[in-house]
């Protein structure tokens, strides 16, 4: 007997495939009218990509062509698995230095091993992202706050600029940290290679001017063509201008990188850091352009897409990749509608690698340095830093600390410190959350919050009744603060307090430590003949209070679904018995 799938089961199966392979949905719904803008956008992305990919390959400590290998694998992988229609993935400035800090000590000067470790790092970061995507860990991007990410990116930008100063002046710099690099260049200015510096300075000026005057033109590509022609016509390579030299043509063999168990464990934590930074960057980029084009991206699918991009880069001998806001903006501005843009750009890169790499032999290295300096300058978000300084000074200094950490301590240490600082910042804010006492506006029948002022005794809603709202979950870090605030309110009240009513709507959870402190508070209030009551507790909170014994301790009768019901119950009890609350024990 043959069994046929029901239409419903077939639909569920195809829907599941489209969930993990978004490109299938694009193929199914693709319109021929989209092909022209997609191809045009792909050609433009390719023109912008080639010089930056070569520069980032050089920045990663590899042959410049490795940047193109990484770009091809990244664009193919993301186009098949990513959920953003505009995002273009490939080499960027934020990851090569982080990778270098991890693999350089392991390679110990062996360039073949260095290249294998670079590909291994991309493979591990990709595998981590794919696993996290299937486990629906898209929320991990929230582990790094925006101020810290802003500072981190600014630090990355300055680190890259510091690393290119020697190439800009034609000096072989020995220092490896930003401030020492700047100092060494200043001390050795007399050794400047004049032709190199003139080409570099002019290139930087032209790139900045071109971005402002002709933002849609492929400035870096035109600059590459001009400086290659200049070197070739004037034989500048014979006059001290360093050039890229011979670049092998063809595509690399598709293969997994070779690595040992020791390499795996040594690179696991750095790969996790790279995955976290890259995913944060990808999610910010893809959600921004999705909002602009009125659709939504799936954070978990973005993890899978990023993972596929890094695995693709690894298989071609590349290095860790992330999204490029500049190339994504180019794709969007040229009318790119779908992931076909990335496929077109990848195909053009393959053609270039097969037939046209000989054109790059006379490309000055200082041109790549200029392209890098201009590219990473955009990572310093001056507008965001000014906004932080104006709105929340503490987070501005947190951003500055992250930037300073990158410049002085190192990239790996700073990213771990950034995560810790972000979490500590959350805990610090939640340890002293906003709170208020409530009063009742009888004319509008509304409860109005009043800021707590330790200088006043006006804290009661009715004589003997305090209504208190604590705007955070109760947990070990803020439970003592809750206790101190409650005691202070009771002690400062004008009348003897009979009821302390908690508006529990914002308290969505209570941990074991907070529950124990809460029961201690209730016992103390019992001694003072003050009744604790709770209103508007949600179901998760009620369940937790039941499990920890708090409900039994307070009494089921003193839980109320609304503030009005609780106040009516208080008024009934107040008329039945006189107040008997006692002052705290000395």
Coordinates of C-alpha atoms in Angstrom, one line a residue:
X1 CA 0.0 0.0 0.0
X2 CA 1.3 3.5 -0.9
X3 CA 0.8 6.4 1.5
X4 CA 0.4 9.9 0.2
X5 CA 1.1 12.9 2.3
X6 CA -1.9 15.1 3.0
X7 CA -1.8 18.7 1.6
X8 CA -1.5 20.0 5.1
X9 CA 1.6 17.9 5.9
X10 CA 3.2 18.9 2.6
X11 CA 2.5 22.5 3.3
X12 CA 4.0 22.2 6.8
X13 CA 7.1 20.5 5.3
X14 CA 7.7 23.1 2.7
X15 CA 7.1 25.8 5.3
X16 CA 9.7 24.3 7.5
X17 CA 12.2 24.2 4.6
X18 CA 11.5 27.8 3.8
X19 CA 12.1 28.7 7.5
X20 CA 15.7 27.4 7.4
X21 CA 16.3 28.2 3.7
X22 CA 14.9 31.7 3.2
X23 CA 16.3 31.7 -0.4
X24 CA 13.7 29.0 -1.4
X25 CA 11.0 31.5 -0.6
X26 CA 12.7 34.1 -2.7
X27 CA 13.0 31.7 -5.6
X28 CA 9.3 30.8 -5.3
X29 CA 8.1 34.4 -5.3
X30 CA 10.8 36.0 -7.4
X31 CA 9.6 38.5 -10.0
X32 CA 11.4 39.2 -13.3
X33 CA 11.0 42.9 -12.6
X34 CA 13.4 42.5 -9.7
X35 CA 16.2 41.0 -11.8
X36 CA 17.6 44.2 -13.4
X37 CA 17.9 46.2 -10.1
X38 CA 19.3 43.1 -8.3
X39 CA 22.0 42.6 -11.0
X40 CA 22.8 46.3 -11.1
X41 CA 23.1 46.4 -7.3
X42 CA 25.3 43.2 -7.4
X43 CA 27.7 44.8 -10.0
X44 CA 28.0 48.0 -7.8
X45 CA 28.6 45.9 -4.6
X46 CA 31.3 44.0 -6.5
X47 CA 33.0 47.3 -7.5
X48 CA 32.9 48.5 -3.9
X49 CA 33.9 45.1 -2.4
X50 CA 37.1 44.3 -4.3
X51 CA 39.3 47.1 -2.9
X52 CA 37.9 46.7 0.7
X53 CA 38.2 42.9 0.6
X54 CA 41.8 43.1 -0.5
X55 CA 42.5 45.7 2.3
X56 CA 40.9 43.5 4.9
X57 CA 42.8 40.5 3.8
X58 CA 46.0 42.5 4.3
X59 CA 44.7 43.7 7.7
X60 CA 44.0 40.1 8.7
X61 CA 47.7 39.3 8.2
X62 CA 47.0 37.2 5.2
X63 CA 47.6 37.6 1.5
X64 CA 45.2 40.3 0.2
X65 CA 43.4 37.8 -2.0
X66 CA 42.2 36.0 1.1
X67 CA 39.8 38.8 1.6
X68 CA 38.2 38.0 -1.8
X69 CA 38.0 34.3 -0.9
X70 CA 36.3 35.2 2.4
X71 CA 33.9 37.5 0.5
X72 CA 32.8 34.8 -2.0
X73 CA 32.1 32.2 0.7
X74 CA 30.4 34.7 2.9
X75 CA 28.0 36.1 0.3
X76 CA 27.1 32.6 -1.0
X77 CA 26.5 31.3 2.5
X78 CA 24.4 34.2 3.7
X79 CA 22.4 34.5 0.4
X80 CA 21.1 30.9 1.0
X81 CA 20.5 31.1 4.7
X82 CA 20.1 34.7 5.8
X83 CA 16.8 36.4 6.3
X84 CA 17.7 40.0 5.3
X85 CA 17.1 40.9 1.6
X86 CA 19.7 43.7 1.6
X87 CA 22.5 42.6 4.0
X88 CA 25.9 41.9 2.3
X89 CA 28.3 39.9 4.4
X90 CA 32.0 39.7 4.0
X91 CA 35.3 40.9 5.5
X92 CA 35.1 43.9 7.8
X93 CA 37.3 45.9 10.1
X94 CA 36.0 44.7 13.5
X95 CA 37.0 41.0 13.3
X96 CA 40.5 40.6 11.8
X97 CA 42.3 42.2 14.7
X98 CA 40.3 40.1 17.2
X99 CA 41.3 37.0 15.2
X100 CA 44.9 38.0 15.0
X101 CA 45.2 38.4 18.8
X102 CA 44.1 34.7 19.1
X103 CA 46.0 33.0 16.3
X104 CA 49.3 34.9 16.1
X105 CA 50.7 33.3 19.3
X106 CA 49.7 29.8 18.1
X107 CA 51.1 30.3 14.6
X108 CA 54.5 31.5 15.9
X109 CA 55.5 33.0 12.5
X110 CA 54.5 30.0 10.4
X111 CA 52.3 31.6 7.7
X112 CA 50.8 28.4 6.4
X113 CA 49.7 27.5 9.9
X114 CA 48.5 31.1 10.4
X115 CA 46.2 30.8 7.4
X116 CA 44.9 27.5 8.6
X117 CA 44.1 28.9 12.0
X118 CA 42.4 31.9 10.5
X119 CA 40.1 29.5 8.5
X120 CA 39.6 27.4 11.7
X121 CA 38.5 30.5 13.6
X122 CA 35.9 31.2 10.9
X123 CA 34.7 27.6 11.0
X124 CA 34.3 27.6 14.8
X125 CA 32.6 31.0 14.9
X126 CA 30.3 29.8 12.1
X127 CA 29.5 26.5 13.9
X128 CA 28.7 28.4 17.1
X129 CA 26.4 30.7 15.2
X130 CA 24.5 27.9 13.5
X131 CA 24.1 26.0 16.7
X132 CA 22.9 29.1 18.5
X133 CA 20.4 29.8 15.7
X134 CA 18.9 26.3 15.9
X135 CA 18.7 26.7 19.7
X136 CA 16.9 30.1 19.2
X137 CA 19.6 32.1 21.0
X138 CA 19.0 35.2 19.0
X139 CA 18.7 37.2 22.2
X140 CA 22.5 36.9 22.8
X141 CA 23.0 40.1 20.9
X142 CA 21.6 41.9 23.9
X143 CA 24.6 40.8 26.0
X144 CA 26.6 43.8 24.8
X145 CA 25.0 47.2 25.4
X146 CA 25.0 49.8 22.6
X147 CA 27.2 52.2 24.5
X148 CA 29.9 49.6 25.0
X149 CA 29.6 48.4 21.4
X150 CA 30.0 52.1 20.3
X151 CA 33.1 52.4 22.3
X152 CA 34.5 49.1 21.2
X153 CA 34.0 50.0 17.5
X154 CA 35.7 53.3 18.0
X155 CA 38.6 51.5 19.7
X156 CA 38.8 49.1 16.7
X157 CA 38.8 52.0 14.3
X158 CA 41.7 53.7 16.1
X159 CA 43.6 50.4 16.3
X160 CA 43.3 49.9 12.6
X161 CA 44.4 53.5 11.9
X162 CA 47.4 53.1 14.2
X163 CA 48.3 49.9 12.5
X164 CA 48.3 51.6 9.0
X165 CA 50.3 54.7 10.0
X166 CA 53.6 52.9 9.2
X167 CA 52.4 51.9 5.8
X168 CA 51.1 55.5 5.2
X169 CA 54.5 57.0 5.9
X170 CA 56.5 54.2 4.4
X171 CA 58.0 53.2 7.7
X172 CA 58.2 49.6 9.1
X173 CA 56.7 50.1 12.6
X174 CA 57.7 47.6 15.3
X175 CA 55.2 48.6 18.0
X176 CA 51.9 46.7 18.3
X177 CA 49.6 48.9 20.4
X178 CA 48.0 52.2 19.3
X179 CA 49.7 54.7 21.5
X180 CA 53.2 53.2 21.0
X181 CA 52.6 53.0 17.2
X182 CA 51.7 56.7 17.1
X183 CA 54.8 57.5 19.2
X184 CA 57.1 55.4 17.1
X185 CA 55.9 57.1 13.8
X186 CA 56.3 60.5 15.3
X187 CA 59.8 59.7 16.5
X188 CA 60.8 58.3 13.0
X189 CA 59.2 60.9 10.8
X190 CA 62.6 61.6 9.3
X191 CA 62.5 58.2 7.7
X192 CA 59.3 58.9 5.8
X193 CA 59.2 57.6 2.2
X194 CA 58.0 60.8 0.5
X195 CA 56.3 59.3 -2.6
X196 CA 54.5 56.7 -0.5
X197 CA 53.2 59.4 1.9
X198 CA 52.1 61.7 -1.0
X199 CA 50.1 58.8 -2.6
X200 CA 48.6 57.8 0.7
X201 CA 47.6 61.3 1.8
X202 CA 46.2 62.2 -1.6
X203 CA 44.3 58.9 -1.6
X204 CA 42.7 59.6 1.8
X205 CA 41.7 63.1 0.8
X206 CA 40.2 61.9 -2.5
X207 CA 38.3 59.1 -0.8
X208 CA 36.8 61.4 1.8
X209 CA 35.9 64.0 -0.8
X210 CA 34.5 61.4 -3.2
X211 CA 32.2 60.0 -0.4
X212 CA 30.7 63.4 0.2
X213 CA 30.6 64.7 -3.4
X214 CA 29.8 61.5 -5.3
X215 CA 28.5 59.0 -2.8
X216 CA 27.2 56.5 -5.4
X217 CA 30.5 56.2 -7.2
X218 CA 32.9 53.3 -6.5
X219 CA 35.6 55.6 -5.2
X220 CA 38.0 52.9 -3.8
X221 CA 37.8 51.0 -7.1
X222 CA 38.6 54.1 -9.2
X223 CA 41.4 55.0 -6.7
X224 CA 42.9 51.5 -7.2
X225 CA 42.8 51.9 -11.0
X226 CA 44.4 55.3 -10.8
X227 CA 47.2 54.4 -8.5
X228 CA 48.0 51.1 -10.4
X229 CA 48.3 53.2 -13.6
X230 CA 50.5 55.7 -11.8
X231 CA 52.9 53.1 -10.5
X232 CA 53.0 51.3 -13.8
X233 CA 53.6 54.4 -16.0
X234 CA 56.2 56.0 -13.6
X235 CA 57.8 52.8 -12.3
X236 CA 57.2 54.0 -8.8
X237 CA 57.8 50.5 -7.5
X238 CA 61.4 51.0 -8.4
X239 CA 61.5 54.2 -6.5
X240 CA 60.5 52.8 -3.1
X241 CA 56.7 52.5 -3.3
X242 CA 55.7 49.1 -2.0
X243 CA 53.2 47.2 -4.1
X244 CA 51.1 44.1 -3.7
X245 CA 53.1 42.0 -6.2
X246 CA 52.0 38.8 -7.9
X247 CA 48.6 37.4 -6.8
X248 CA 47.8 33.8 -7.7
X249 CA 44.8 33.4 -10.1
X250 CA 42.1 30.9 -9.7
X251 CA 39.8 29.7 -6.9
X252 CA 41.2 27.9 -3.8
X253 CA 40.3 24.2 -3.3
X254 CA 37.2 23.8 -1.1
X255 CA 38.3 22.1 2.0
X256 CA 38.0 22.1 5.8
X257 CA 41.0 23.6 7.5
X258 CA 43.3 21.3 9.4
X259 CA 43.5 21.8 13.2
X260 CA 44.4 19.9 16.3
X261 CA 42.4 19.3 19.5
X262 CA 44.7 21.8 21.1
X263 CA 43.9 24.4 18.5
X264 CA 40.2 23.7 19.0
X265 CA 40.3 24.5 22.7
X266 CA 42.6 27.4 22.3
X267 CA 40.4 29.1 19.7
X268 CA 37.0 28.2 21.2
X269 CA 36.6 31.3 23.5
X270 CA 38.0 33.7 20.9
X271 CA 35.6 32.2 18.3
X272 CA 32.7 32.7 20.7
X273 CA 33.7 36.4 21.2
X274 CA 34.0 36.8 17.4
X275 CA 30.5 35.2 16.9
X276 CA 29.0 37.5 19.5
X277 CA 30.5 40.7 18.0
X278 CA 29.7 39.7 14.5
X279 CA 26.1 38.7 15.3
X280 CA 25.5 42.0 17.1
X281 CA 26.8 43.9 14.1
X282 CA 24.7 41.7 11.6
X283 CA 21.5 42.1 13.6
X284 CA 21.8 45.9 13.9
X285 CA 22.5 46.1 10.2
X286 CA 19.8 43.8 9.0
X287 CA 17.1 45.0 11.2
X288 CA 17.8 48.7 10.2
X289 CA 17.5 48.0 6.5
X290 CA 14.5 45.6 7.1
X291 CA 12.7 48.4 8.9
X292 CA 13.5 50.8 6.0
X293 CA 12.1 48.4 3.5
X294 CA 9.1 47.4 5.6
X295 CA 9.7 43.8 6.4
X296 CA 11.1 41.9 9.4
X297 CA 14.1 39.7 9.9
X298 CA 14.3 36.6 12.2
X299 CA 17.2 37.0 14.7
X300 CA 17.6 33.2 15.0
X301 CA 17.8 32.8 11.2
X302 CA 20.3 35.7 11.1
X303 CA 22.5 33.6 13.4
X304 CA 22.2 30.7 11.0
X305 CA 22.9 33.0 8.0
X306 CA 26.0 34.4 9.7
X307 CA 27.2 30.9 10.6
X308 CA 26.8 29.8 7.0
X309 CA 28.7 32.9 5.8
X310 CA 31.6 32.1 8.2
X311 CA 31.7 28.4 7.3
X312 CA 31.6 29.4 3.6
X313 CA 34.6 31.7 4.2
X314 CA 36.4 28.9 6.1
X315 CA 35.9 26.4 3.3
X316 CA 37.6 28.8 0.8
X317 CA 40.5 29.6 3.1
X318 CA 39.2 32.9 4.4
X319 CA 38.7 34.3 7.8
X320 CA 35.9 35.4 10.1
X321 CA 33.3 37.7 8.4
X322 CA 30.5 40.0 9.5
X323 CA 28.1 42.4 7.8
X324 CA 29.2 45.6 6.1
X325 CA 26.9 48.5 6.6
X326 CA 28.6 50.3 3.7
X327 CA 28.1 47.5 1.2
X328 CA 24.6 46.9 2.5
X329 CA 23.8 50.6 2.0
X330 CA 25.2 50.4 -1.6
X331 CA 22.9 47.4 -2.3
X332 CA 19.9 49.2 -0.9
X333 CA 20.6 52.5 -2.6
X334 CA 21.0 50.7 -6.0
X335 CA 17.5 49.2 -5.6
X336 CA 18.5 45.7 -4.6
X337 CA 15.4 43.7 -3.8
X338 CA 16.6 40.3 -2.7
X339 CA 19.6 38.1 -1.8
X340 CA 20.3 37.7 -5.5
X341 CA 22.4 40.8 -5.1
X342 CA 24.9 38.9 -3.0
X343 CA 24.9 36.0 -5.5
X344 CA 25.7 38.3 -8.4
X345 CA 28.5 40.0 -6.5
X346 CA 30.0 36.6 -5.5
X347 CA 29.9 35.4 -9.1
X348 CA 31.7 38.5 -10.3
X349 CA 34.3 38.0 -7.6
X350 CA 34.9 34.4 -8.9
X351 CA 35.3 35.7 -12.5
X352 CA 37.8 38.3 -11.2
X353 CA 39.8 35.7 -9.3
X354 CA 39.9 33.4 -12.3
X355 CA 41.0 35.9 -14.9
X356 CA 41.8 39.3 -13.6
X357 CA 44.1 39.1 -10.6
X358 CA 47.1 40.1 -12.7
X359 CA 45.7 43.6 -12.8
X360 CA 46.6 44.1 -9.1
X361 CA 50.3 43.4 -9.3
X362 CA 51.3 47.1 -9.2
X363 CA 48.6 48.1 -6.6
X364 CA 50.4 50.2 -4.0
X365 CA 50.1 48.9 -0.4
X366 CA 49.6 52.5 0.7
X367 CA 46.4 52.6 -1.4
X368 CA 45.0 49.7 0.6
X369 CA 46.1 51.5 3.8
X370 CA 44.2 54.6 2.7
X371 CA 41.1 52.6 1.9
X372 CA 41.2 51.0 5.3
X373 CA 41.7 54.3 7.1
X374 CA 38.7 55.9 5.4
X375 CA 36.6 52.7 5.8
X376 CA 37.2 52.4 9.6
X377 CA 36.8 56.1 10.3
X378 CA 33.1 55.5 9.8
X379 CA 33.1 53.1 12.8
X380 CA 33.6 56.0 15.1
X381 CA 30.0 57.1 15.8
X382 CA 30.6 60.7 16.9
X383 CA 26.8 61.4 16.8
X384 CA 26.1 58.5 19.1
X385 CA 28.9 59.5 21.5
X386 CA 27.6 63.1 21.7
X387 CA 24.1 61.8 22.3
X388 CA 25.3 59.6 25.1
X389 CA 27.3 62.5 26.7
X390 CA 24.1 64.6 26.6
X391 CA 21.6 62.0 27.7
X392 CA 23.4 59.6 30.0
X393 CA 26.9 60.6 31.1
X394 CA 27.7 57.3 32.8
X395 CA 27.1 55.3 29.6
X396 CA 29.3 57.8 27.7
X397 CA 32.2 57.0 30.1
X398 CA 31.4 53.3 29.7
X399 CA 31.9 53.7 25.9
X400 CA 35.1 55.6 26.5
X401 CA 36.3 52.8 28.8
X402 CA 35.6 50.2 26.2
X403 CA 37.5 52.2 23.5
X404 CA 40.5 52.8 25.9
X405 CA 40.5 49.0 26.7
X406 CA 40.8 48.1 23.1
X407 CA 43.7 50.5 22.6
X408 CA 45.6 49.5 25.7
X409 CA 44.6 46.1 27.1
X410 CA 43.7 44.1 24.0
X411 CA 40.7 43.1 21.9
X412 CA 39.9 39.7 23.5
X413 CA 40.2 41.0 27.0
X414 CA 38.1 44.0 26.2
X415 CA 35.3 42.1 24.6
X416 CA 35.0 39.8 27.7
X417 CA 35.2 42.9 29.9
X418 CA 32.5 44.5 27.8
X419 CA 30.1 41.6 28.4
X420 CA 30.8 41.7 32.1
X421 CA 30.4 45.5 32.3
X422 CA 27.1 45.3 30.4
X423 CA 25.7 42.7 32.8
X424 CA 27.0 44.6 35.8
X425 CA 25.3 47.8 34.4
X426 CA 22.0 45.9 34.2
X427 CA 22.4 44.6 37.7
X428 CA 23.4 48.0 39.0
X429 CA 20.3 49.7 37.5
X430 CA 18.0 46.9 38.8
X431 CA 19.5 47.0 42.2
X432 CA 18.1 50.5 42.8
X433 CA 15.1 50.7 40.4
X434 CA 12.5 53.4 40.3
X435 CA 9.8 53.2 43.0
X436 CA 7.0 55.4 44.1
X437 CA 4.1 55.8 46.5
X438 CA 0.6 56.1 45.0
X439 CA -2.1 58.6 45.7
X440 CA -5.7 58.6 44.4
X441 CA -7.2 61.2 42.1
X442 CA -10.8 61.0 43.0
X443 CA -12.0 63.4 40.3
X444 CA -10.6 61.1 37.5
X445 CA -10.6 57.9 39.6
X446 CA -6.9 57.4 38.8
X447 CA -3.9 56.3 40.9
X448 CA -1.1 58.8 40.6
X449 CA 2.5 58.1 41.5
X450 CA 4.5 60.4 43.7
X451 CA 8.3 60.4 43.9
X452 CA 9.5 59.4 47.4
X453 CA 10.9 62.3 49.3
X454 CA 12.7 61.4 52.5
X455 CA 11.9 64.9 53.8
X456 CA 8.1 64.5 53.9
X457 CA 5.7 62.5 55.9
X458 CA 3.0 62.6 53.2
X459 CA 3.4 59.0 52.0
X460 CA -0.1 57.6 52.8
X461 CA -3.0 57.2 50.4
X462 CA -5.4 57.0 53.3
X463 CA -4.5 57.5 57.0
X464 CA -2.7 54.2 57.9
X465 CA -2.4 52.9 54.3
X466 CA 0.7 53.1 52.2
X467 CA 0.5 52.0 48.6
X468 CA 4.0 51.3 47.3
X469 CA 5.1 50.4 43.8
X470 CA 8.6 48.8 43.1
X471 CA 9.3 48.9 39.3
X472 CA 11.5 45.8 38.9
X473 CA 11.6 42.0 39.6
X474 CA 12.7 41.3 43.2
X475 CA 16.0 39.4 43.3
X476 CA 19.1 39.1 45.4
X477 CA 20.6 42.4 44.3
X478 CA 17.6 44.7 45.0
X479 CA 15.7 42.9 47.8
X480 CA 17.7 44.7 50.5
X481 CA 17.0 48.0 48.8
X482 CA 13.2 47.2 48.7
X483 CA 13.4 46.4 52.4
X484 CA 15.1 49.6 53.3
X485 CA 12.7 51.7 51.2
X486 CA 9.6 50.0 52.8
X487 CA 10.9 50.5 56.3
X488 CA 11.7 54.2 55.7
X489 CA 8.2 54.8 54.3
X490 CA 6.6 53.2 57.3
X491 CA 8.8 55.0 59.8
X492 CA 8.2 58.4 58.1
X493 CA 4.4 58.1 57.8
X494 CA 2.3 60.8 59.6
X495 CA -0.2 58.3 61.0
X496 CA 0.4 54.8 62.5
X497 CA 0.5 52.4 59.6
X498 CA -2.0 49.6 59.5
X499 CA -1.5 48.2 55.9
X500 CA 1.5 48.3 53.6
X501 CA -0.1 47.6 50.2
X502 CA 2.3 46.6 47.4
X503 CA 1.3 47.3 43.8
X504 CA 3.0 44.2 42.4
X505 CA 2.3 44.6 38.7
X506 CA 5.9 45.5 37.8
X507 CA 7.3 42.7 40.0
X508 CA 7.2 39.9 37.5
X509 CA 9.5 37.5 39.4
X510 CA 11.0 36.8 42.8
X511 CA 14.1 34.7 43.4
X512 CA 14.7 32.6 46.5
X513 CA 16.9 35.3 48.2
X514 CA 14.2 37.9 47.7
X515 CA 11.5 35.5 49.0
X516 CA 13.5 34.9 52.2
X517 CA 14.0 38.6 52.7
X518 CA 10.3 39.2 52.0
X519 CA 9.3 36.7 54.7
X520 CA 11.7 38.4 57.1
X521 CA 10.0 41.7 56.3
X522 CA 6.5 40.2 56.9
X523 CA 7.6 38.8 60.3
X524 CA 9.0 42.2 61.3
X525 CA 5.7 43.8 60.2
X526 CA 3.8 41.2 62.3
X527 CA 5.6 42.4 65.4
X528 CA 4.6 46.0 64.6
X529 CA 1.0 44.9 63.9
X530 CA 1.2 46.0 60.3
X531 CA -0.5 44.0 57.6
X532 CA 1.3 43.4 54.2
X533 CA -1.1 43.2 51.3
X534 CA -0.4 42.6 47.6
X535 CA -2.4 43.8 44.6
X536 CA -2.2 43.1 40.9
X537 CA 0.3 40.2 41.1
X538 CA 0.6 38.4 37.8
X539 CA 0.2 34.6 37.5
X540 CA 4.0 33.9 37.3
X541 CA 4.6 35.9 40.4
X542 CA 1.7 34.3 42.3
X543 CA 3.1 30.9 41.4
X544 CA 6.5 31.8 42.7
X545 CA 5.1 33.3 45.9
X546 CA 3.1 30.1 46.4
X547 CA 6.1 27.9 45.9
X548 CA 8.3 29.9 48.3
X549 CA 5.7 30.0 51.1
X550 CA 5.2 33.8 50.9
X551 CA 1.5 33.4 50.1
X552 CA 0.9 31.2 53.1
X553 CA 2.9 33.6 55.3
X554 CA 0.9 36.7 54.2
X555 CA -2.4 35.0 53.9
X556 CA -4.5 34.4 50.8
X557 CA -7.1 36.9 51.9
X558 CA -4.5 39.7 51.5
X559 CA -4.0 39.2 47.8
X560 CA -6.2 41.4 45.6
X561 CA -6.7 41.5 41.8
X562 CA -7.0 45.3 41.8
X563 CA -5.9 48.3 43.8
X564 CA -9.6 49.4 44.2
X565 CA -10.5 46.1 45.8
X566 CA -7.5 46.2 48.2
X567 CA -8.4 49.8 49.3
X568 CA -12.0 48.9 49.9
X569 CA -10.9 45.9 52.0
X570 CA -8.6 48.3 54.0
X571 CA -11.4 50.7 54.6
X572 CA -13.6 47.9 55.9
X573 CA -10.9 46.7 58.2
X574 CA -10.0 50.2 59.4
X575 CA -13.6 50.9 60.6
X576 CA -13.6 47.5 62.4
X577 CA -10.5 48.1 64.6
X578 CA -8.3 51.0 65.8
X579 CA -4.8 51.3 64.5
X580 CA -2.3 49.4 66.7
X581 CA 1.0 49.7 64.8
X582 CA 4.1 50.1 66.9
X583 CA 7.3 51.9 66.2
X584 CA 10.4 49.9 65.2
X585 CA 12.5 48.4 68.0
X586 CA 15.4 50.7 68.9

